[in-house]
């Protein structure tokens, strides 16, 4: 057996020879980092073992380009080399494959590459804290906060802010746990969700989140433009009209913001600092203004100094114009949705694991205190309603009564506001902050700062998240936007796309209608972040080890539910649209099945569920109604016998267990590398060809021992095979006594272990392994030729036509050559062509025809159940069942009625029931002659020899067929020949023939006679399946 080296993907030392026994001599690779001295100093002697090192745990695609490689287990375990040298490089250069255009599972270096080309990296203050605060401090602070507290009162207003902070804080705790459970790359919310829940969830929310940020740019810019246009209107300097002026100012603003963003993250960060200073000055300006004694004009507009009566009067809610707690909450909550501003640029942070939790939590605390502080100041100094008339003074000494009690006690009569709408007060005027402040224009500047900073943050976030999504190539059509430019890998293409979307919505979008949907998009991201934390904790995967410990899985689940509830509170139809989009994108990614494996918690929960379900199944007894065939198929390598695998897959489909098994015969030292090399390769082929089966292999000294191991040890609990399926051994006459005994012994073992047993025979054969080997050799040669040509191509070998062409023509390769040495003879090529065609027979839809079931012996019903299962499959739906039974002469009609009644009780439909009442007749002489010629080389002929010679031959050839055995089983032998004649007469046009398998009693019927029975029974027929159940009922007519 050819030895195939495999070590599960680890580095293989080409100089290593495991046949020698002295300690190896190590050669130091000058191009790699040396770790050997630390081993010597630690243990006092030279050893191939390595001390733990972070470089061993980097992914193969690490951005550093280097990955340290530990010695393989074989290199440590096998015998030492003698007088040889082992060169074990400490690093492996990344070949770059898969880094462009393919999903990457790379994790970053533990120490970020700050020095890489002068890339700008931010700390937790500039990178997270400042961005989050600027995003959370929006126009709400200066324009709508006073109105919220006027409607809800400062009692429920505090609840509104507290509830918003609860949602954002829980989300932040969950996000902190996720981002400290491993190195975080760029992509923000998308990266966190996709690496936790998998590409299906991440891909769906990533696209939605990036789009939401792009549209949010338009929303913030329009808010800025509206404020500018209001100023232009006040000063009578409108350019065209208010609507078009908003569009003009908005487009100019987006262009300026785009210029800042494209200039680089450093410029964008500087702009954010400037905006932060303006915003802080505006906030301080509000606090200062509350201490400045108000003028008479301000008092007439309801603005006073701090007063306890005003504060207490503003405590209870006073909802007007159909507003409620939830409607007021839905208006305020979008102001709290800026907590991902720092996480969205995670790729530009020095240490995102530390920066994101610290910066985001501190931003939530600071902004919440600011919102409450400003709201309380206004609630304690401004009344709800005021007329704005300087003459509305209290002139008499009558006691103050009515709704405007606090203003009355301060000398102002605002009682008219109870019957007519006033223009001033926190309930009626959105410019209260400007009037309260010490310097009104600074509040306008603060409003500009709030809108522009939020727009700038969204303009940066959208391309960064979108670029990370495109780099993972989940949506292949969007890979164009993955390319980055400059030292910071800036997503210039993403910036342009975001700019186009923003301008489009500024020009034609109805932002009032789109605003609830955008808020829901952000909330959907928060919900999935919380659910990711809960899901990872619930799975209890050993890989879930977040450094941030201040989280709770049930609190995260509560956060996810709160986010979902808030989505409906804000706008129920927007929530439904959000869910619909998520589901559609989720289904799209699920169907596309991106080739990524990020170790998501979905995989962990699936494993936990599988174990739990397997254990629960073990606690219940099998019931005949729940019987389903669970098939152990001896295919060899998964590609070796496709027809056998396809038919087995038709039985099990997605509803039963199907194992495709291989027994590798040979010494363990030689066979184990071959098995290890083939495990992942075969399972990957099954996955790629969408065959729902498991590949498993064993190494044994003999084929029968290997199959016996599989029969006993395969499966888990109730998920254990109950049916063995093998191909017919067509070469039994030339394969030797040992091979025949092994094959028949496998059938005996299956009966001993009470397996149902199936044997499939096709005239063209089943084994295509020699053709598969020829294809692999051809593809390998083509790849080597392509690599050779690439060395001489001026464009660096980018053309891939040769290799692709070879793959496309692999089917022709299969049918025209058996080896790469040259074309086979014409007759061999024709045989190969027929074999390839036959091997795909059960993979395609079957033409209209019949499945003929010769149910001759009651084996528990498996012979009937399996053909019925085939008729329920889409590929076999045009095939009808015909049932053939053995009957006694003179009572055919009665036998037919009895079978018809039995099938009705089993609820199995068939087109016809045929009773064969001449099955007992002797076969034709020519048929018997075929059998005699078949067994002639294996007969002992003891009656024509002397007794001494016979005894010697029996000892030497104990497997041979004796005359005594032939006489004893003449009737049973003739039955197989007669059945072949009947099968030819009645079923030669069937799509598939199913026949009850004859059983050979152990140590009574020789192996060669039994093989002759099976051969003569199935010879020269359409595809035929011999079935023998384990004689336990698999059918029942009871409910």
GROMACS .gro file of C-alpha atoms in nm, residues 263-427:
model
  165
  263UNK     CA    1  -0.874   6.286   0.362
  264UNK     CA    2  -0.821   6.016   0.624
  265UNK     CA    3  -0.921   5.911   0.972
  266UNK     CA    4  -0.677   6.157   1.130
  267UNK     CA    5  -0.852   6.455   0.970
  268UNK     CA    6  -1.192   6.314   1.056
  269UNK     CA    7  -1.084   6.271   1.418
  270UNK     CA    8  -0.961   6.631   1.432
  271UNK     CA    9  -1.292   6.753   1.296
  272UNK     CA   10  -1.474   6.553   1.562
  273UNK     CA   11  -1.266   6.716   1.836
  274UNK     CA   12  -1.354   7.064   1.706
  275UNK     CA   13  -1.723   6.973   1.696
  276UNK     CA   14  -1.699   6.827   2.049
  277UNK     CA   15  -1.555   7.153   2.184
  278UNK     CA   16  -1.842   7.350   2.027
  279UNK     CA   17  -2.099   7.106   2.161
  280UNK     CA   18  -1.955   7.114   2.513
  281UNK     CA   19  -1.956   7.494   2.505
  282UNK     CA   20  -2.323   7.489   2.402
  283UNK     CA   21  -2.412   7.250   2.685
  284UNK     CA   22  -2.227   7.463   2.940
  285UNK     CA   23  -2.403   7.765   2.790
  286UNK     CA   24  -2.741   7.611   2.885
  287UNK     CA   25  -2.638   7.557   3.246
  288UNK     CA   26  -2.493   7.908   3.271
  289UNK     CA   27  -2.810   8.058   3.124
  290UNK     CA   28  -3.028   7.911   3.397
  291UNK     CA   29  -2.838   8.113   3.656
  292UNK     CA   30  -2.857   8.447   3.470
  293UNK     CA   31  -3.153   8.656   3.595
  294UNK     CA   32  -3.419   8.649   3.321
  295UNK     CA   33  -3.542   8.963   3.153
  296UNK     CA   34  -3.908   9.061   3.150
  297UNK     CA   35  -3.931   8.933   2.794
  298UNK     CA   36  -3.798   8.593   2.897
  299UNK     CA   37  -4.038   8.580   3.189
  300UNK     CA   38  -4.330   8.653   2.961
  301UNK     CA   39  -4.218   8.349   2.761
  302UNK     CA   40  -4.220   8.130   3.073
  303UNK     CA   41  -3.847   8.136   3.154
  304UNK     CA   42  -3.758   8.209   3.517
  305UNK     CA   43  -3.480   8.133   3.760
  306UNK     CA   44  -3.481   7.807   3.952
  307UNK     CA   45  -3.809   7.773   4.139
  308UNK     CA   46  -3.935   7.478   4.343
  309UNK     CA   47  -4.297   7.543   4.245
  310UNK     CA   48  -4.211   7.528   3.876
  311UNK     CA   49  -4.011   7.212   3.938
  312UNK     CA   50  -4.299   7.041   4.122
  313UNK     CA   51  -4.556   7.163   3.869
  314UNK     CA   52  -4.352   7.000   3.593
  315UNK     CA   53  -4.332   6.668   3.779
  316UNK     CA   54  -4.655   6.497   3.664
  317UNK     CA   55  -4.714   6.415   3.296
  318UNK     CA   56  -4.939   6.629   3.079
  319UNK     CA   57  -4.977   6.440   2.753
  320UNK     CA   58  -5.147   6.643   2.481
  321UNK     CA   59  -5.252   6.601   2.116
  322UNK     CA   60  -5.277   6.222   2.144
  323UNK     CA   61  -4.929   6.173   2.283
  324UNK     CA   62  -4.855   5.897   2.535
  325UNK     CA   63  -4.560   5.762   2.727
  326UNK     CA   64  -4.471   5.525   2.444
  327UNK     CA   65  -4.503   5.787   2.171
  328UNK     CA   66  -4.281   6.025   2.368
  329UNK     CA   67  -4.036   5.741   2.434
  330UNK     CA   68  -4.027   5.655   2.062
  331UNK     CA   69  -3.935   6.016   1.983
  332UNK     CA   70  -3.655   6.030   2.240
  333UNK     CA   71  -3.502   5.684   2.198
  334UNK     CA   72  -3.328   5.743   1.861
  335UNK     CA   73  -3.111   5.995   2.047
  336UNK     CA   74  -2.960   5.703   2.240
  337UNK     CA   75  -2.869   5.497   1.932
  338UNK     CA   76  -2.514   5.622   1.893
  339UNK     CA   77  -2.341   5.363   2.111
  340UNK     CA   78  -2.192   5.174   1.815
  341UNK     CA   79  -2.005   5.476   1.675
  342UNK     CA   80  -1.680   5.360   1.838
  343UNK     CA   81  -1.726   4.990   1.764
  344UNK     CA   82  -1.792   5.065   1.397
  345UNK     CA   83  -1.429   5.173   1.350
  346UNK     CA   84  -1.291   4.881   1.550
  347UNK     CA   85  -1.028   4.823   1.281
  348UNK     CA   86  -0.884   5.170   1.349
  349UNK     CA   87  -0.848   5.127   1.726
  350UNK     CA   88  -0.520   5.048   1.897
  351UNK     CA   89  -0.678   4.801   2.137
  352UNK     CA   90  -1.047   4.751   2.054
  353UNK     CA   91  -1.089   4.490   2.328
  354UNK     CA   92  -1.016   4.748   2.594
  355UNK     CA   93  -1.133   5.062   2.416
  356UNK     CA   94  -1.486   4.957   2.316
  357UNK     CA   95  -1.616   4.855   2.663
  358UNK     CA   96  -1.447   5.142   2.846
  359UNK     CA   97  -1.529   5.417   2.598
  360UNK     CA   98  -1.886   5.311   2.524
  361UNK     CA   99  -1.992   5.261   2.886
  362UNK     CA  100  -1.839   5.593   2.994
  363UNK     CA  101  -2.012   5.768   2.701
  364UNK     CA  102  -2.349   5.626   2.810
  365UNK     CA  103  -2.293   5.746   3.167
  366UNK     CA  104  -2.177   6.096   3.067
  367UNK     CA  105  -2.452   6.153   2.811
  368UNK     CA  106  -2.725   6.018   3.042
  369UNK     CA  107  -2.612   6.257   3.320
  370UNK     CA  108  -2.602   6.540   3.067
  371UNK     CA  109  -2.951   6.470   2.936
  372UNK     CA  110  -3.091   6.446   3.290
  373UNK     CA  111  -2.901   6.756   3.406
  374UNK     CA  112  -3.019   6.973   3.118
  375UNK     CA  113  -3.375   6.840   3.147
  376UNK     CA  114  -3.391   6.902   3.523
  377UNK     CA  115  -3.252   7.254   3.482
  378UNK     CA  116  -3.517   7.337   3.224
  379UNK     CA  117  -3.792   7.167   3.426
  380UNK     CA  118  -3.700   7.376   3.729
  381UNK     CA  119  -3.691   7.710   3.546
  382UNK     CA  120  -3.939   7.700   3.256
  383UNK     CA  121  -4.315   7.655   3.278
  384UNK     CA  122  -4.514   7.437   3.038
  385UNK     CA  123  -4.720   7.720   2.881
  386UNK     CA  124  -4.659   8.093   2.838
  387UNK     CA  125  -4.822   8.360   2.622
  388UNK     CA  126  -4.516   8.571   2.549
  389UNK     CA  127  -4.715   8.888   2.625
  390UNK     CA  128  -4.541   9.136   2.856
  391UNK     CA  129  -4.882   9.260   2.973
  392UNK     CA  130  -5.002   8.927   3.112
  393UNK     CA  131  -4.922   9.021   3.471
  394UNK     CA  132  -5.107   8.950   3.794
  395UNK     CA  133  -5.251   9.286   3.907
  396UNK     CA  134  -5.488   9.189   4.189
  397UNK     CA  135  -5.407   9.022   4.516
  398UNK     CA  136  -5.649   8.738   4.453
  399UNK     CA  137  -5.510   8.394   4.535
  400UNK     CA  138  -5.354   8.196   4.248
  401UNK     CA  139  -5.568   7.906   4.121
  402UNK     CA  140  -5.584   7.702   3.801
  403UNK     CA  141  -5.326   7.530   3.587
  404UNK     CA  142  -5.065   7.808   3.567
  405UNK     CA  143  -5.017   7.817   3.941
  406UNK     CA  144  -4.638   7.849   3.948
  407UNK     CA  145  -4.636   8.136   3.696
  408UNK     CA  146  -4.915   8.304   3.887
  409UNK     CA  147  -4.712   8.300   4.207
  410UNK     CA  148  -4.427   8.459   4.014
  411UNK     CA  149  -4.658   8.739   3.897
  412UNK     CA  150  -4.762   8.619   3.550
  413UNK     CA  151  -5.108   8.524   3.428
  414UNK     CA  152  -5.084   8.242   3.173
  415UNK     CA  153  -5.432   8.105   3.247
  416UNK     CA  154  -5.544   8.179   2.890
  417UNK     CA  155  -5.323   7.894   2.770
  418UNK     CA  156  -5.574   7.652   2.922
  419UNK     CA  157  -5.833   7.745   2.658
  420UNK     CA  158  -5.615   7.839   2.364
  421UNK     CA  159  -5.275   7.724   2.235
  422UNK     CA  160  -4.988   7.943   2.340
  423UNK     CA  161  -4.663   7.985   2.149
  424UNK     CA  162  -4.417   7.962   2.435
  425UNK     CA  163  -4.323   7.727   2.718
  426UNK     CA  164  -4.162   7.380   2.703
  427UNK     CA  165  -4.479   7.233   2.550
   0.00000   0.00000   0.00000
